[in-house]
PDB file of C-alpha atoms and ligand atoms in Angstrom:
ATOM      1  CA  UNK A1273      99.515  72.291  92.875  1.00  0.00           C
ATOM      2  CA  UNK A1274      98.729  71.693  96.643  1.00  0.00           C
ATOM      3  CA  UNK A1275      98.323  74.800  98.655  1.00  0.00           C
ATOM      4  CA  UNK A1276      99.930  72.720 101.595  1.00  0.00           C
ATOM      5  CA  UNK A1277     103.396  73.612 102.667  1.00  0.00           C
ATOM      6  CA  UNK A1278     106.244  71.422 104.036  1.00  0.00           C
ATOM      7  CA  UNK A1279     107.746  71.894 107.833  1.00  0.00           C
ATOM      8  CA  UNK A1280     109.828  75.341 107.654  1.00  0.00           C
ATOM      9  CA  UNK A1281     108.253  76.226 104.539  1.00  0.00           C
ATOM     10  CA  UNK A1282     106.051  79.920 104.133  1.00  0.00           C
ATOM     11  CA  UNK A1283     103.391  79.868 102.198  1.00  0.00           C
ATOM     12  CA  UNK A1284     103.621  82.369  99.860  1.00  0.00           C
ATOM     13  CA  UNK A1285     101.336  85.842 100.844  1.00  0.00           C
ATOM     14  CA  UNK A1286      98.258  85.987  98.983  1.00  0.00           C
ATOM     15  CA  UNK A1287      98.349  89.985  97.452  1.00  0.00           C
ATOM     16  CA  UNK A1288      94.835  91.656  96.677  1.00  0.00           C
ATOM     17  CA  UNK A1289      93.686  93.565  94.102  1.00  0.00           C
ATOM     18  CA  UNK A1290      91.146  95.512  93.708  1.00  0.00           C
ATOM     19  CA  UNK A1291      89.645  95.242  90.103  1.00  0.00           C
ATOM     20  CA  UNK A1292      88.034  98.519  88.422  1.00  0.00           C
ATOM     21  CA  UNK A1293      86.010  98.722  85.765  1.00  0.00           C
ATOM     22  CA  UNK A1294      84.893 102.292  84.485  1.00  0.00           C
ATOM     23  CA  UNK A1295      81.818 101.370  82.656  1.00  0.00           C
ATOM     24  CA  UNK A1296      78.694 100.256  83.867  1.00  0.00           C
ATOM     25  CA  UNK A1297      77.346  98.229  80.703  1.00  0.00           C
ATOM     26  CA  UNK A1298      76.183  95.068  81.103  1.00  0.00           C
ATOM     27  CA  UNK A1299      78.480  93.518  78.455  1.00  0.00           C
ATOM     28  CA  UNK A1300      81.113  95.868  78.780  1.00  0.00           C
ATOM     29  CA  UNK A1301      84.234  94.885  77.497  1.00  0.00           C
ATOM     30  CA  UNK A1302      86.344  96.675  80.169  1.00  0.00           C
ATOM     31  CA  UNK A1303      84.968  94.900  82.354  1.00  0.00           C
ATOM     32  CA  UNK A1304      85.157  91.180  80.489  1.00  0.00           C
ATOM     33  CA  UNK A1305      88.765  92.121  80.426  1.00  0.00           C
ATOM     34  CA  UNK A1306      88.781  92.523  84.273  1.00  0.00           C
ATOM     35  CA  UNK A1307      86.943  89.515  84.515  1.00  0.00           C
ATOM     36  CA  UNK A1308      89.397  87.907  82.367  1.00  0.00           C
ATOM     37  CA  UNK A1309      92.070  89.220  84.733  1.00  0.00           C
ATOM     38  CA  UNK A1310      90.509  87.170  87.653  1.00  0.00           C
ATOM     39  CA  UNK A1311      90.353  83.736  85.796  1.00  0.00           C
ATOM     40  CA  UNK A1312      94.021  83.867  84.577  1.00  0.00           C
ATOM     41  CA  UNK A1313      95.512  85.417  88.336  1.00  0.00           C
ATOM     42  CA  UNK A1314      97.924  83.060  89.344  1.00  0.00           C
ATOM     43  CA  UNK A1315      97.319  81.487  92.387  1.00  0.00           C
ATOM     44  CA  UNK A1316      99.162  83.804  95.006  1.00  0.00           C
ATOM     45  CA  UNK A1317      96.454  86.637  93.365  1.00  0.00           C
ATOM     46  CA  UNK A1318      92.755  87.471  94.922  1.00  0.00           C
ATOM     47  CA  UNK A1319      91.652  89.864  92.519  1.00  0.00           C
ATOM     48  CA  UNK A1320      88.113  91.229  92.864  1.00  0.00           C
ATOM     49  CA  UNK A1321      85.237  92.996  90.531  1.00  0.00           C
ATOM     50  CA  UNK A1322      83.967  96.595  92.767  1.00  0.00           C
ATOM     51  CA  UNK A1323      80.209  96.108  91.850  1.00  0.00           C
ATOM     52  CA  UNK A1324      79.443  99.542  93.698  1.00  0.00           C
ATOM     53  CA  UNK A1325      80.415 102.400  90.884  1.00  0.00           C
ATOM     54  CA  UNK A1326      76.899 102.829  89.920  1.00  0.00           C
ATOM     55  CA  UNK A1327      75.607 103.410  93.524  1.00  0.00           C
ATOM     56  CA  UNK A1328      77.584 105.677  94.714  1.00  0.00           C
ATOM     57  CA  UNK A1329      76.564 109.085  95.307  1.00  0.00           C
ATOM     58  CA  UNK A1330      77.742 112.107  93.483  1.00  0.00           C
ATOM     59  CA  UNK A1331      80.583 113.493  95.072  1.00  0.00           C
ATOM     60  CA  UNK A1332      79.791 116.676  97.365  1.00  0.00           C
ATOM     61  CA  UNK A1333      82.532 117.589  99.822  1.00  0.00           C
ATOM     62  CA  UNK A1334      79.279 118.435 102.183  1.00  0.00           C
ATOM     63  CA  UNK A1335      78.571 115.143 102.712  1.00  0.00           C
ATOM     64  CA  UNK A1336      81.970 113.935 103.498  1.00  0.00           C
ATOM     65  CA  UNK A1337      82.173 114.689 107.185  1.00  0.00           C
ATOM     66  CA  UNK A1338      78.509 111.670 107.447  1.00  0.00           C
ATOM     67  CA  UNK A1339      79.697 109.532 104.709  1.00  0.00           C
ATOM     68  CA  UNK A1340      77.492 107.443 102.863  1.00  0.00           C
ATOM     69  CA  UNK A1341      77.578 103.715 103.535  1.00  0.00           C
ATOM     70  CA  UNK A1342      78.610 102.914  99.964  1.00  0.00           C
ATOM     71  CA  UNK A1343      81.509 105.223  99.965  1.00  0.00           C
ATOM     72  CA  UNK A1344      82.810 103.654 102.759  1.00  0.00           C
ATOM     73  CA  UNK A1345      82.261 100.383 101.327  1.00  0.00           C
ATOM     74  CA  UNK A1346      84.447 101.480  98.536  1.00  0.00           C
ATOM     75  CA  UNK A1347      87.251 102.986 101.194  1.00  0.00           C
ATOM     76  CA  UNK A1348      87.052  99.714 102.652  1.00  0.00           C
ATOM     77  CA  UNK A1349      87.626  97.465  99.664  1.00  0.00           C
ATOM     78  CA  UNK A1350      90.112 100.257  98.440  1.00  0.00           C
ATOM     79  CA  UNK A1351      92.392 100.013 101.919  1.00  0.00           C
ATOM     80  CA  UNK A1352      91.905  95.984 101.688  1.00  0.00           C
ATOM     81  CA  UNK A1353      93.628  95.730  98.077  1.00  0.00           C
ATOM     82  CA  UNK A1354      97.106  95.890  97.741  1.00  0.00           C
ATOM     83  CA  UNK A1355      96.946  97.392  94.434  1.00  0.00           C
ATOM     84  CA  UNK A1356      94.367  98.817  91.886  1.00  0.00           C
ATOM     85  CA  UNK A1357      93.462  97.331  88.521  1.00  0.00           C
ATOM     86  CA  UNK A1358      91.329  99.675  86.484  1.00  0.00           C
ATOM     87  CA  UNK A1359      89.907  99.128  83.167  1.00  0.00           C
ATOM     88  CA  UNK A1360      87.856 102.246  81.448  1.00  0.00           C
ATOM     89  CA  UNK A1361      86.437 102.934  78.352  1.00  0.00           C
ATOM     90  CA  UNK A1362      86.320 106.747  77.083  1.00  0.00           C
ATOM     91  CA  UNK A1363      84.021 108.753  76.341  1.00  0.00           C
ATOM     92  CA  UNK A1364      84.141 112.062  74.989  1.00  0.00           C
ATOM     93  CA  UNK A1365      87.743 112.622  75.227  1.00  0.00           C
ATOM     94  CA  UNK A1366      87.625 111.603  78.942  1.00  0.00           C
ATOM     95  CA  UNK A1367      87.279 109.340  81.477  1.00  0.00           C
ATOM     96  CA  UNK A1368      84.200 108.213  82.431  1.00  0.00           C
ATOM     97  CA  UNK A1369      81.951 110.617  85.142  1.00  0.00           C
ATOM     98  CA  UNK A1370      81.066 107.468  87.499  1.00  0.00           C
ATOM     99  CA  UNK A1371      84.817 106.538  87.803  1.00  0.00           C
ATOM    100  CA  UNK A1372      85.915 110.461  88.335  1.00  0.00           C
ATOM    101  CA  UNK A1373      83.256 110.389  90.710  1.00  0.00           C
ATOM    102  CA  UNK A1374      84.531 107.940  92.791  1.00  0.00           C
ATOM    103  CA  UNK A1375      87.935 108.787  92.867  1.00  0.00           C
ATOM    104  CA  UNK A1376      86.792 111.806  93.859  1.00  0.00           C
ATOM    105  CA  UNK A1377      85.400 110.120  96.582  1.00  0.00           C
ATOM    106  CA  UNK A1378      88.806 109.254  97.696  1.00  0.00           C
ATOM    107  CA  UNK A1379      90.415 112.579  97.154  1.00  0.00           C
ATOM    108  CA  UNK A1380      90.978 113.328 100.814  1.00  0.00           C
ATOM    109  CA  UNK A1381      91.549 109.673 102.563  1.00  0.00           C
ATOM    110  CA  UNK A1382      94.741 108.023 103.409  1.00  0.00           C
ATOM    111  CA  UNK A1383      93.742 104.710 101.566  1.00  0.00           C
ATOM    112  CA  UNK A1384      94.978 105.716  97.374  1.00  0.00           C
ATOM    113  CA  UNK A1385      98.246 106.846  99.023  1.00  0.00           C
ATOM    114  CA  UNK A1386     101.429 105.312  97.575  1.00  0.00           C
ATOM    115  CA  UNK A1387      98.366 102.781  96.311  1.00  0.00           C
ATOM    116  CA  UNK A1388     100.349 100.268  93.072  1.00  0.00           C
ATOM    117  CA  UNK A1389      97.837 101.116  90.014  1.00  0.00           C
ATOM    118  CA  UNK A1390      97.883  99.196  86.637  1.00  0.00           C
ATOM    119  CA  UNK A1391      96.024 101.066  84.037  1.00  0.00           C
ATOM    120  CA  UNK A1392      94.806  98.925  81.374  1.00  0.00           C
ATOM    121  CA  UNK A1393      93.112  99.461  77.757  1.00  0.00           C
ATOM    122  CA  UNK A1394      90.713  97.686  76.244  1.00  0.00           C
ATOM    123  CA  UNK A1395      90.863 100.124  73.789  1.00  0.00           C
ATOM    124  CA  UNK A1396      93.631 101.532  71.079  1.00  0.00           C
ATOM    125  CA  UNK A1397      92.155 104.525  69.994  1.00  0.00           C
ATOM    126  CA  UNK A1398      91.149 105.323  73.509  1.00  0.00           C
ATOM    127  CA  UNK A1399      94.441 107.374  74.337  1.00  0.00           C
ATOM    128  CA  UNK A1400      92.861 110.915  76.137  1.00  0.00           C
ATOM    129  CA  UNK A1401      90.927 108.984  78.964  1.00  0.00           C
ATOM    130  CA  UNK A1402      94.085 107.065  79.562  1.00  0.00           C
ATOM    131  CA  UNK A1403      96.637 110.044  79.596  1.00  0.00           C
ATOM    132  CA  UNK A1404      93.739 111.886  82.166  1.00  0.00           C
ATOM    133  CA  UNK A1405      93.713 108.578  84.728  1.00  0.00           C
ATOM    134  CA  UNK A1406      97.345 108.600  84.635  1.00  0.00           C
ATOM    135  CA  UNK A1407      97.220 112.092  85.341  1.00  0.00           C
ATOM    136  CA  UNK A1408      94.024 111.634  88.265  1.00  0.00           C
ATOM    137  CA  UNK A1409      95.826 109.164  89.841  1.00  0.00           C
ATOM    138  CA  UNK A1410      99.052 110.469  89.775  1.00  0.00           C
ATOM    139  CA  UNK A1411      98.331 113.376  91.245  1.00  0.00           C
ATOM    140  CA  UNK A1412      96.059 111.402  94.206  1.00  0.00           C
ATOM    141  CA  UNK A1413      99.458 109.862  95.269  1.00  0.00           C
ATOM    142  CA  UNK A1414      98.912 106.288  93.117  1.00  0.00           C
ATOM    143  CA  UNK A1415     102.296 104.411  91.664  1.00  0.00           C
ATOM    144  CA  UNK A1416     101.020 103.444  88.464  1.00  0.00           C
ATOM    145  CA  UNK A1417     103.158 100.748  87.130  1.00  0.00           C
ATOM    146  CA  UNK A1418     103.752 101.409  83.331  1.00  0.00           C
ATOM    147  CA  UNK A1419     105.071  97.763  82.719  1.00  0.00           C
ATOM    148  CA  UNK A1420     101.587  96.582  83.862  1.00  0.00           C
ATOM    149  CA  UNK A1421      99.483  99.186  82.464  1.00  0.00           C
ATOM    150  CA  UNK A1422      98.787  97.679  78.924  1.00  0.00           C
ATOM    151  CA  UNK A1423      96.380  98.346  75.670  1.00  0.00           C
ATOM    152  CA  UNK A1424      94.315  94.860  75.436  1.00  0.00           C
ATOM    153  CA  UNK A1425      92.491  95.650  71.695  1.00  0.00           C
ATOM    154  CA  UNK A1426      89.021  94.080  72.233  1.00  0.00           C
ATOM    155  CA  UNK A1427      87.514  97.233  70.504  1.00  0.00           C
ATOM    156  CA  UNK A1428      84.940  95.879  67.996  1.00  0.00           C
ATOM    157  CA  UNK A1429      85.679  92.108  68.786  1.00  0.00           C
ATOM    158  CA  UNK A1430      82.922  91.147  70.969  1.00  0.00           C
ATOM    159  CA  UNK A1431      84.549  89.253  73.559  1.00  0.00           C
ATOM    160  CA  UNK A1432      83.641  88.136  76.576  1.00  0.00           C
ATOM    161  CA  UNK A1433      85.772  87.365  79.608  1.00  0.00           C
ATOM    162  CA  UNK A1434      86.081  83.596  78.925  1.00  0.00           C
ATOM    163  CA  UNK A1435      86.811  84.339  75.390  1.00  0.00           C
ATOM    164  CA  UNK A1436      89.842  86.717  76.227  1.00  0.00           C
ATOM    165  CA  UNK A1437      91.195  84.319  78.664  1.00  0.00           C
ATOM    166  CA  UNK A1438      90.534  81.249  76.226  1.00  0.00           C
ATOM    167  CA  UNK A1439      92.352  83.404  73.400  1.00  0.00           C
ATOM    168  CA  UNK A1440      96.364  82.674  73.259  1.00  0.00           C
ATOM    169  CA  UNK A1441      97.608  86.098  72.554  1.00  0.00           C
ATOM    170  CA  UNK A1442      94.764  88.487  74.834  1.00  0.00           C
ATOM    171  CA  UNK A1443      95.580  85.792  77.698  1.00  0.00           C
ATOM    172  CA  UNK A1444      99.050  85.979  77.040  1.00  0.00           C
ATOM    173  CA  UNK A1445      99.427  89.836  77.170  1.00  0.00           C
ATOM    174  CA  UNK A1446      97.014  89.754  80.075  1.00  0.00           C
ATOM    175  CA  UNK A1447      98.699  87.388  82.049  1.00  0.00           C
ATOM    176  CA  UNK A1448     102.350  88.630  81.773  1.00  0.00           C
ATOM    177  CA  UNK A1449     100.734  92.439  83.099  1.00  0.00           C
ATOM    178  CA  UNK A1450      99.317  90.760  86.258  1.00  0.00           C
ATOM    179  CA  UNK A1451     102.240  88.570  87.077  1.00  0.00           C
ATOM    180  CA  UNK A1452     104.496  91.998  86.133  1.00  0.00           C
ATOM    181  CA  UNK A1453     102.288  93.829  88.443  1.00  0.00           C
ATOM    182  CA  UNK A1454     102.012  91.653  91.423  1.00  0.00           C
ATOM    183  CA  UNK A1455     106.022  92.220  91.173  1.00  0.00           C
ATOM    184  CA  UNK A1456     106.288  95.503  91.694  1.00  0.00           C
ATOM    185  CA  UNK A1457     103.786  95.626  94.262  1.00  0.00           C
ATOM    186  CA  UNK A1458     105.941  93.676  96.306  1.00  0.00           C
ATOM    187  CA  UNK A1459     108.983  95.667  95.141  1.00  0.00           C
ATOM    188  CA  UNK A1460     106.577  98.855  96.355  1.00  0.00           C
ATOM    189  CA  UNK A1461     106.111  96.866  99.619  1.00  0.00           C
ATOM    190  CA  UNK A1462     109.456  95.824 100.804  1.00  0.00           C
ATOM    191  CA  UNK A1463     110.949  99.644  99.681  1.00  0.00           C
ATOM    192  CA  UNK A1464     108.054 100.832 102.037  1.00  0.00           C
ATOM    193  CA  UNK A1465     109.355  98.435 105.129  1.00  0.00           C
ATOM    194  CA  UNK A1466     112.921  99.155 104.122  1.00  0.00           C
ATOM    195  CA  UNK A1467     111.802 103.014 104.822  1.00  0.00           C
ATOM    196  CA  UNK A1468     110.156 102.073 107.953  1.00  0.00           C
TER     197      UNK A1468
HETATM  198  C1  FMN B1300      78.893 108.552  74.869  1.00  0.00           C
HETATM  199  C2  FMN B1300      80.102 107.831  74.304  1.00  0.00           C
HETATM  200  C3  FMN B1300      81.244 108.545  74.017  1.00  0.00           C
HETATM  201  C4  FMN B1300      82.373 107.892  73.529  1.00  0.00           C
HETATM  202  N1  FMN B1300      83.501 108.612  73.288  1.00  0.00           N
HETATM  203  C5  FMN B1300      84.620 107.988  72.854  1.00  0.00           C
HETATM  204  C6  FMN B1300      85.825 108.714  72.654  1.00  0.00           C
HETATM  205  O1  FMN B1300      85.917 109.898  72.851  1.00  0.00           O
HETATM  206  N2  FMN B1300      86.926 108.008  72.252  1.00  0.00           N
HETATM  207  C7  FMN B1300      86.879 106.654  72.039  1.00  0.00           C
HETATM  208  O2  FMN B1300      87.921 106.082  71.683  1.00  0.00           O
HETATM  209  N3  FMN B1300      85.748 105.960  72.218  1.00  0.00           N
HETATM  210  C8  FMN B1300      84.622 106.583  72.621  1.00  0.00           C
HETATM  211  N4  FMN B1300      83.479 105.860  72.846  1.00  0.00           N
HETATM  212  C9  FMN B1300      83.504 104.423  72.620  1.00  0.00           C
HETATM  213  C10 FMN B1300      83.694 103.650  73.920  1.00  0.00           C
HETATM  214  O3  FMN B1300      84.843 104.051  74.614  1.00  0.00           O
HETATM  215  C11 FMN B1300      83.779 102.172  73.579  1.00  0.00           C
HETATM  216  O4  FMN B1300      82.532 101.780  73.060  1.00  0.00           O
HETATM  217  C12 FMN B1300      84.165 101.296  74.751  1.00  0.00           C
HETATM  218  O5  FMN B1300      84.393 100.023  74.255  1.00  0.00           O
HETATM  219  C13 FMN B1300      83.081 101.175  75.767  1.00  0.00           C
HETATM  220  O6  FMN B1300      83.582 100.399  76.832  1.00  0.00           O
HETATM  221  P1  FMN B1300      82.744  99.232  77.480  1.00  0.00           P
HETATM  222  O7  FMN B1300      82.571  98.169  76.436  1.00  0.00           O
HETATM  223  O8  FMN B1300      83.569  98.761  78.615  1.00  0.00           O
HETATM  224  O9  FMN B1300      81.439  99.813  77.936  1.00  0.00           O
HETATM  225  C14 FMN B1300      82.334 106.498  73.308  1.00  0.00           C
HETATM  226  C15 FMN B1300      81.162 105.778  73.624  1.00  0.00           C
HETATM  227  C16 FMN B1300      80.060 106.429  74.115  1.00  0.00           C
HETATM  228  C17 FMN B1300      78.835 105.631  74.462  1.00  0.00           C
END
């Protein structure tokens, strides 16, 4: 379709997302779903991968005051999105240390607040790391969006993201949660200017 637009007309507002993925394996499948997330955004999406997890620093409240450069990278690309898409595996019961550490990271700014958040699962069985991210990000002020927050099962089927997105009924379910979470972040952003 052409991106073009007749006299009078307004092109429709391109929303960001911020894509994160909570492990840092090379062929992880949380983040092959992410990646699956980006080919099948519809056009008025920009969704895009954080690379940075794995070099930020451990979270110290000490070093807050000079940040590091990465952590404001990640305050940056966290204040550009207009909502959060994170993907983590568990382990141990939990979620993941890097991604606790860098929400941590953005315990005290302004940027998470009233942030839309769609949890998703590559995993079925992976039910205690999901409840605790809910919880995380709940409590940091984040709107996760249950009708967007869905359980993808790639566990054990070795898929990468072209084959989710090239797979009717992944691609399907995938879909449907970004176009049902681009939604409600605009129903999040015009109830924010109505309270203006
Ligand atoms: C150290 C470790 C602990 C794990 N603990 C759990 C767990 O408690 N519950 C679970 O469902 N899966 C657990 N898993 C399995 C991972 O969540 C699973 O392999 C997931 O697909 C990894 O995600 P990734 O492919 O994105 O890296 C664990 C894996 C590792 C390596």
């Amino acid at each position: 379709m052409s991106e073009e637009t007749m006299p009078g007309e307004t092109k429709p507002t391109t929303l960001h997302i911020l894509a994160i993925s909570g492990s840092l394996r090379k062929v992880s499948s949380n983040t092959a779903l992410l990646q699956a997330a980006i080919a099948l955004a519809p056009e008025n999406l920009e969704v895009k991968l954080y690379e940075g997890l794995g070099a930020l620093p451990h979270f110290n409240p000490d070093l807050e005051p000079t940040e590091p450069p990465s952590v404001t990278d990640l305050r940056q690309q966290v204040q550009w999105s207009d909502g959060l898409l994170i993907s983590s595996p568990e382990y141990a019961h939990g979620v993941p240390g890097v991604l606790k550490n860098a929400l941590d990271w953005l315990v005290n700014g302004e940027e998470f607040v009233g942030k839309p958040i769609a949890l998703l699962n590559a995993s079925p069985r992976a039910i205690h790391a999901q409840a605790s991210l809910t919880e995380i990000v709940t409590v940091m002020a984040g709107r996760v969006i249950p009708a967007a927050s869905i359980t993808v099962p790639l566990l054990g089927q070795n898929l990468d993201a072209a084959g989710i997105a090239s797979d009717a009924e992944l691609s399907s379910a995938l879909h449907t949660a970004i176009v049902t979470f681009a939604s409600a972040i605009q129903r999040c952003q015009s109830e924010a200017v109505r309270l203006l």
